[in-house]
XYZ file of C-alpha atoms in Angstrom:
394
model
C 36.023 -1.148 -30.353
C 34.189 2.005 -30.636
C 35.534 5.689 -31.977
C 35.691 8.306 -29.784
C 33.255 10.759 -31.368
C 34.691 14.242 -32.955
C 34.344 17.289 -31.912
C 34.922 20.216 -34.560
C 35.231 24.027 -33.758
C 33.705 27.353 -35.487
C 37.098 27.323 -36.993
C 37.564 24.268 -38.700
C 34.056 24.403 -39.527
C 34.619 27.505 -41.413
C 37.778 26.240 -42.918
C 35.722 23.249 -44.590
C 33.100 25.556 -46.168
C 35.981 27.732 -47.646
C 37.231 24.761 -49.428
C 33.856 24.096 -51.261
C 32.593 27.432 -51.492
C 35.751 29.228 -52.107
C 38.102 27.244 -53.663
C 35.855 25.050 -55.425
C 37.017 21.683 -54.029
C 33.631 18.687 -53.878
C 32.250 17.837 -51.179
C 33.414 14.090 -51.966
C 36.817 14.827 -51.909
C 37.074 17.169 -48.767
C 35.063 14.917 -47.378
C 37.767 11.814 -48.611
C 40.828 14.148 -47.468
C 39.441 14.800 -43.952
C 37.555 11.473 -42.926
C 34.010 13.403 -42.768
C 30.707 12.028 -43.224
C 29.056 13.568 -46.308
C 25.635 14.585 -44.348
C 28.279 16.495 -41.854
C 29.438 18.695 -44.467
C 26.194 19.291 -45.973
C 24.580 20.343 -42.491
C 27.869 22.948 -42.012
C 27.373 24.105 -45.887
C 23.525 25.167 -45.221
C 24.684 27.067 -42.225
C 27.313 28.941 -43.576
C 25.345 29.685 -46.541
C 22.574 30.484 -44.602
C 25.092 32.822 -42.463
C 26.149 34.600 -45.739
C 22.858 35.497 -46.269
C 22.449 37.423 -43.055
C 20.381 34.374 -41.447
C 21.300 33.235 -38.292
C 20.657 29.368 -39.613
C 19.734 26.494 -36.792
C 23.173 25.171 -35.941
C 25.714 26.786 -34.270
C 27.896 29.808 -35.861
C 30.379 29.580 -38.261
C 31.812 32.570 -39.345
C 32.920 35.079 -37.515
C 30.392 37.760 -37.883
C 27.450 35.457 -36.425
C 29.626 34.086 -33.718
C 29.959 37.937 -32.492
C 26.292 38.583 -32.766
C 25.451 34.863 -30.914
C 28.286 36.446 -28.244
C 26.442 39.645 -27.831
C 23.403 38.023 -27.606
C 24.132 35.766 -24.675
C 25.977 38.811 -22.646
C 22.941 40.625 -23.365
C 20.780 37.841 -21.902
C 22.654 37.267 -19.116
C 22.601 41.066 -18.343
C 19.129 41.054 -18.165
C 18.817 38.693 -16.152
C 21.230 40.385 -13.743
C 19.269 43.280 -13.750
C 16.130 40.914 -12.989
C 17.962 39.610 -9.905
C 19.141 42.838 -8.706
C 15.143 44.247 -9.056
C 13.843 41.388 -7.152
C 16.788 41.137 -4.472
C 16.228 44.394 -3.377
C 13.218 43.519 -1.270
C 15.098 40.414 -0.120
C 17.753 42.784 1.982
C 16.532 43.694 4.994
C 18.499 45.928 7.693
C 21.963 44.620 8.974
C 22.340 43.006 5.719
C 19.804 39.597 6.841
C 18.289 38.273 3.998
C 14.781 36.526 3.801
C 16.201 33.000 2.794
C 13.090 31.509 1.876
C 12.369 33.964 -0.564
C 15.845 34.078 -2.116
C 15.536 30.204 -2.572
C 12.601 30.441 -4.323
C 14.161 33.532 -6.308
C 17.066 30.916 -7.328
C 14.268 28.142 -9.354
C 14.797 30.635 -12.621
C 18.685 31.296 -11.630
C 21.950 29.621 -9.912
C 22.565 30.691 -6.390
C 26.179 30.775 -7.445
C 24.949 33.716 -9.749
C 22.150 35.194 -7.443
C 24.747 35.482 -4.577
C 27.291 36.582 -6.629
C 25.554 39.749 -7.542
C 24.139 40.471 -3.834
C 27.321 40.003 -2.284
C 25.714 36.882 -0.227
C 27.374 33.567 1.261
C 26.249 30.906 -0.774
C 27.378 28.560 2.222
C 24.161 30.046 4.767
C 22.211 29.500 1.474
C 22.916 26.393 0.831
C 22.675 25.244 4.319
C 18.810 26.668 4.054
C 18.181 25.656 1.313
C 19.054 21.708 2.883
C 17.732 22.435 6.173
C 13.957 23.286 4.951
C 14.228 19.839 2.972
C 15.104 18.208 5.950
C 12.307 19.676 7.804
C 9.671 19.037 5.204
C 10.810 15.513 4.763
C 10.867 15.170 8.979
C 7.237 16.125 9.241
C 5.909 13.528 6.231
C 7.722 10.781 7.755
C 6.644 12.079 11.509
C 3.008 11.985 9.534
C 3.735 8.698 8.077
C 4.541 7.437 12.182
C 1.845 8.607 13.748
C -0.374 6.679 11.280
C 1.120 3.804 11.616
C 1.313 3.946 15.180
C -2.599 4.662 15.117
C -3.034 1.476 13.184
C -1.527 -0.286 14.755
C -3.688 0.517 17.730
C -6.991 0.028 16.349
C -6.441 -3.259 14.933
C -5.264 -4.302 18.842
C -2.047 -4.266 18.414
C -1.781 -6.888 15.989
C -1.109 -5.662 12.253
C 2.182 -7.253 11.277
C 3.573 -5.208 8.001
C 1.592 -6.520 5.207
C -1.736 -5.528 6.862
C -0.574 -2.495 7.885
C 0.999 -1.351 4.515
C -2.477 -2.432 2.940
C -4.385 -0.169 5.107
C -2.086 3.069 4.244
C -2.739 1.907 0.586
C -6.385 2.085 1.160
C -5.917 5.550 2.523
C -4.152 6.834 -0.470
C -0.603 6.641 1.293
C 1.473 4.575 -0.621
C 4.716 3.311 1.037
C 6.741 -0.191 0.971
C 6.284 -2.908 3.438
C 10.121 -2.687 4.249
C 9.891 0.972 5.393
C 6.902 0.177 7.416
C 8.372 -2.821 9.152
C 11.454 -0.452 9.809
C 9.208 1.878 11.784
C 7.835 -0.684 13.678
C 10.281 -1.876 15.167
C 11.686 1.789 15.669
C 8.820 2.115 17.687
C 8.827 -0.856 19.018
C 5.194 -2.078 17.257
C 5.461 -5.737 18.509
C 2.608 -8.233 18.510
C 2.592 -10.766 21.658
C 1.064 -13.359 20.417
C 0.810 -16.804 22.939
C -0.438 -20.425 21.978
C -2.607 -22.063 24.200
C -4.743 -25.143 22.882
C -7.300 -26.917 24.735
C -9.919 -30.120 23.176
C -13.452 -29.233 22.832
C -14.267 -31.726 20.516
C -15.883 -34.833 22.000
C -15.950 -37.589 19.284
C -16.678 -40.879 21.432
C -19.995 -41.542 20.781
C -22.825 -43.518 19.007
C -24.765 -41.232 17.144
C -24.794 -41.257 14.044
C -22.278 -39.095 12.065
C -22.522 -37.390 8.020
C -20.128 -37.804 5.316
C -17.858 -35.261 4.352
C -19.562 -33.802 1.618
C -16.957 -30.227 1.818
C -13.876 -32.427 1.743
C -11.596 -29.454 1.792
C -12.679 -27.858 -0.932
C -13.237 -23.808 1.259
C -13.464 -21.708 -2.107
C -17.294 -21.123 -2.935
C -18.024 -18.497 -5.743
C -20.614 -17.623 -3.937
C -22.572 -16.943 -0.749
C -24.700 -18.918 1.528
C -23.356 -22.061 -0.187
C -21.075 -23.198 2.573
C -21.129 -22.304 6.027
C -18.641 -24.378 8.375
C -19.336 -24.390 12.609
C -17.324 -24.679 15.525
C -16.823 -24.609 18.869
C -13.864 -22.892 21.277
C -13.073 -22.056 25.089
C -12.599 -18.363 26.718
C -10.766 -18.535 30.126
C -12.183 -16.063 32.701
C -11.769 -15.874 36.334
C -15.089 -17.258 36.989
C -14.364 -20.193 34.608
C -14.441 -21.333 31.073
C -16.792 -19.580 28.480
C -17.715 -21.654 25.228
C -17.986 -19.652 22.009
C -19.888 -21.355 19.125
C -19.449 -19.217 15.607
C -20.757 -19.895 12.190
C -18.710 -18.377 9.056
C -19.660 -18.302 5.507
C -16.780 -19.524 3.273
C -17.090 -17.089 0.697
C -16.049 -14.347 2.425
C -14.894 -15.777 5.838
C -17.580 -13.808 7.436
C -18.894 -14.817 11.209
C -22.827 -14.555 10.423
C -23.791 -15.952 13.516
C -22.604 -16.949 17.016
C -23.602 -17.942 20.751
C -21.512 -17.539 23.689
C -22.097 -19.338 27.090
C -20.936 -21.074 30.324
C -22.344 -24.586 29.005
C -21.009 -26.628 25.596
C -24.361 -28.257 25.504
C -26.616 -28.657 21.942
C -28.506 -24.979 22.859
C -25.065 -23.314 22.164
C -24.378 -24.469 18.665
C -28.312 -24.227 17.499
C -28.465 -20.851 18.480
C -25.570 -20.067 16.986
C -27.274 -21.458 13.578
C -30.635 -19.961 14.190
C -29.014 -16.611 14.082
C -26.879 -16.874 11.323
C -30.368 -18.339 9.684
C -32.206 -15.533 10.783
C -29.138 -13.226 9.778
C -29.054 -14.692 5.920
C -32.016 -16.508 4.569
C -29.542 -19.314 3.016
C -31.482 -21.044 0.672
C -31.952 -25.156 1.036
C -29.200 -27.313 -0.005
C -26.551 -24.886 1.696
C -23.896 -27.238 2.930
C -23.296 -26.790 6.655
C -19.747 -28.115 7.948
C -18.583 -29.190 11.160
C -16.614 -31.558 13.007
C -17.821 -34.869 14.890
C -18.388 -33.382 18.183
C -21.695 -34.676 20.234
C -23.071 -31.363 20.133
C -23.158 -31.522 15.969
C -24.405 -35.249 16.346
C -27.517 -34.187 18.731
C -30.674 -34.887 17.354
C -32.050 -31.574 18.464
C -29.310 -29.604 16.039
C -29.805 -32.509 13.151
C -33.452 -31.635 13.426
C -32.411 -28.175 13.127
C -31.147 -28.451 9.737
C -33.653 -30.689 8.437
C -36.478 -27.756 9.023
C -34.185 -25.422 6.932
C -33.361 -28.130 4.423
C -29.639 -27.626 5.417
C -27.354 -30.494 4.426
C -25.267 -31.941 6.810
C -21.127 -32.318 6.266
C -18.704 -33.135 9.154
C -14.962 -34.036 9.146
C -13.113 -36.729 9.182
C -12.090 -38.421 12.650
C -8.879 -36.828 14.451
C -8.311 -34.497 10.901
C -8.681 -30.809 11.983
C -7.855 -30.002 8.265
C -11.123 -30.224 7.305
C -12.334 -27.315 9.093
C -9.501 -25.268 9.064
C -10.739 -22.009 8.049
C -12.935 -22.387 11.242
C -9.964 -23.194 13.465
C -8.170 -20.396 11.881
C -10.552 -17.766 12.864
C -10.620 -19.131 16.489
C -7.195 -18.976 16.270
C -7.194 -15.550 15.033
C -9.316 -14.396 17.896
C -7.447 -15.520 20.582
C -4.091 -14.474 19.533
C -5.612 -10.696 18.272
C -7.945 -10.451 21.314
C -8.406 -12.951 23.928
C -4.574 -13.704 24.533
C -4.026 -10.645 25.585
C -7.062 -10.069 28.161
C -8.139 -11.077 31.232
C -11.604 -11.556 32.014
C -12.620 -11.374 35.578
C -16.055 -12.727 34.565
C -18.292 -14.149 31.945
C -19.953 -11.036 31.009
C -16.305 -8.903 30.942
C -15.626 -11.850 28.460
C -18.805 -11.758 26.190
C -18.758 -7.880 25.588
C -15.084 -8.135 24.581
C -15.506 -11.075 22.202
C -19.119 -9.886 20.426
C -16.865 -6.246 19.665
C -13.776 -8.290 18.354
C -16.594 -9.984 15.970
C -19.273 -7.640 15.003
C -16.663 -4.289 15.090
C -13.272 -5.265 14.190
C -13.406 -9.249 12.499
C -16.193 -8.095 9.981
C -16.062 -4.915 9.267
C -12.449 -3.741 9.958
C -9.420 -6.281 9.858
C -7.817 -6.895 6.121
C -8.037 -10.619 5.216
C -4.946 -11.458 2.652
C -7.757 -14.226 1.082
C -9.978 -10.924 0.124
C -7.831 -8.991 -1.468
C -6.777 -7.656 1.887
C -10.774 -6.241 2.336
C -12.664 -7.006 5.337
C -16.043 -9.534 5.049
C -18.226 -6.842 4.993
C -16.339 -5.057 2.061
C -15.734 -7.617 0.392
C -19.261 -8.490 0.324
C -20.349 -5.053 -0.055
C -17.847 -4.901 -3.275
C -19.024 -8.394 -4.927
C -22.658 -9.128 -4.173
C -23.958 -5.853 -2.470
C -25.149 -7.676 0.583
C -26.666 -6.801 4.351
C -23.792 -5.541 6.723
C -25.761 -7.360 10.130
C -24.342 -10.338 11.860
C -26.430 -11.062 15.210
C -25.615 -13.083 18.283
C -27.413 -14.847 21.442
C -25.408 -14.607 24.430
């Protein structure tokens, strides 16, 4: 169990020093009689020596001339600062005895309002009240500030941030708040995503041509660009009937670099989706180009396609749509974030909405978690520096 520490007065501090000085006792044996440490007594002896001498010393006083002067001193200081307050207060009083509050509070940073109110003849209660009431207020418009972003945000990416992307996109603007607190004023505000799952097959696998290996075999992390591209196909509803959308994303940075959009899932859809995004990004020969088994892949006229280019052919396995997930994610992605919550009275109302969600908000804007929460386009800006354009063929 630990002592209680000691506490000694000016007093019994000067009583020690007597002993040794005085009456000529050692420092060992005061220090035996009295249960002192020896470094104790020495610190008090330099003092009082030093206090003997005239010196004011570093410690506190011990005898009783310093502790006068070290009195006088202190009511001397504290007069002057009275005298300070009373000076500066006077152009705080104002007629009916009102006081400019906001200049008193700032008066009380160099001294208590217990002191400053004392010596006006103020109510420290109206003071204080201020003094928490322009806190309030200052802390009201930063968080007011801090909705209105994230209301704004939440707006421009569609209405379908969720808390971590949101929080990353105040980081990026230099305003740094937890994902909790965000989350909290979302749903304050009632910042809800609708998202709706709706699934229809557009892969056609039943047939006899010819189908590649799966050279990819899962494996979605390149190190670098234009290595592995992957291909799919997906439906748009629209009052006038379905729309096909055929994208092509680099795995690197999950970047659409080319797609084609129309009314018929025939072989022209998904080869001018690849001319673009060859057109788009020079790949060199040898890039690996994924898809899955559909007839469209299988065509002669797209197998030609990448034989010109010198494009080698990977497609998954039968019935397993985890080999082109990335792919299925994105088209997932799009129709939850955009096409969900539309509806198109015609093809074209459909083709203008989709081509923004990919060329204006998919590359350049939304955060991808897999990038470090950057979009494609910064991400490939950041690492390799590269072109910004994405085409399409509608």
């Amino acid at each position: 169990m630990t002592k209680a520490k000691r506490k000694f007065d000016a007093n019994y501090k000067l009583h020690i020093c007597e002993l040794i000085r005085k009456q000529g006792l050692t420092i060992t044996q005061v220090c035996t009689d009295n249960s002192l440490g020896q470094s104790t007594v020495h610190r008090w002896l330099n003092q009082y020596d030093a206090e003997l001498q005239g010196k004011a010393g570093i410690g506190l006083p011990i005898t009783p001339e310093q502790r006068r002067i070290r009195e006088l001193e202190l009511e001397n200081k504290r007069l002057r600062g009275d005298v300070d307050i009373l000076k500066k207060g006077y152009d705080l009083l104002h007629q009916a005895n009102s006081v400019d509050k906001s200049k008193l509070i700032q008066q009380c940073t160099q001294h208590s309002i217990q002191r400053v109110c004392k010596l006006l003849m103020l109510n420290r209660s109206s003071l204080y009240r201020h003094k928490q009431s322009s806190k309030a207020s200052k802390t009201s418009e930063a968080h007011q500030a801090l909705i209105e972003r994230i209301c704004s945000l939440f707006i421009l990416s569609g209405k379908n941030y969720g808390t971590r992307r949101i929080q990353r996109a105040l980081l990026a603007e230099g305003i740094c708040v937890g994902r909790y607190k965000v989350r909290h004023i979302m749903r304050k505000q009632g910042l809800v995503t609708t998202w709706r799952r709706k699934f229809i097959k557009t892969t056609n696998s039943k047939h006899n041509m010819k189908v590649a290996e799966n050279i990819l075999n899962q494996q979605f992390n390149p190190t670098e660009p234009n290595k592995v591209w992957v291909a799919d196909i997906t439906y748009i509803w629209t009052a006038r009937g379905w729309l096909y959308l055929a994208a092509v994303m680099d795995l690197y940075s999950c970047k659409i670099v080319g797609y084609s959009l129309s009314y018929r899932m025939t072989a022209d859809l998904v080869c001018t989706a690849l001319q673009v995004a060859i057109h788009t990004r020079q790949p060199p020969e040898g890039l690996i180009m994924h898809t899955d088994r559909g007839s469209q892949y299988c065509s002669a006229q797209y197998q030609d396609l990448l034989s010109q280019y010198g494009l080698r052919c990977s497609m998954s396995h039968k019935g397993l749509c985890y080999d082109n997930a990335v792919m299925e994610r994105f088209f997932l992605n799009l129709k939850m974030e955009r096409v969900w919550q539309q509806h198109y009275s015609n093809h074209d109302e459909a083709i203008k909405d989709i081509s923004h969600y990919i060329t204006v908000f998919y590359n350049q804007i939304r955060l991808h978690s897999t990038l470090g929460y950057l979009s494609p386009n910064s991400f490939e800006q950041k690492e390799h520096n590269l072109s910004m354009l994405v085409s399409d063929f509608t």
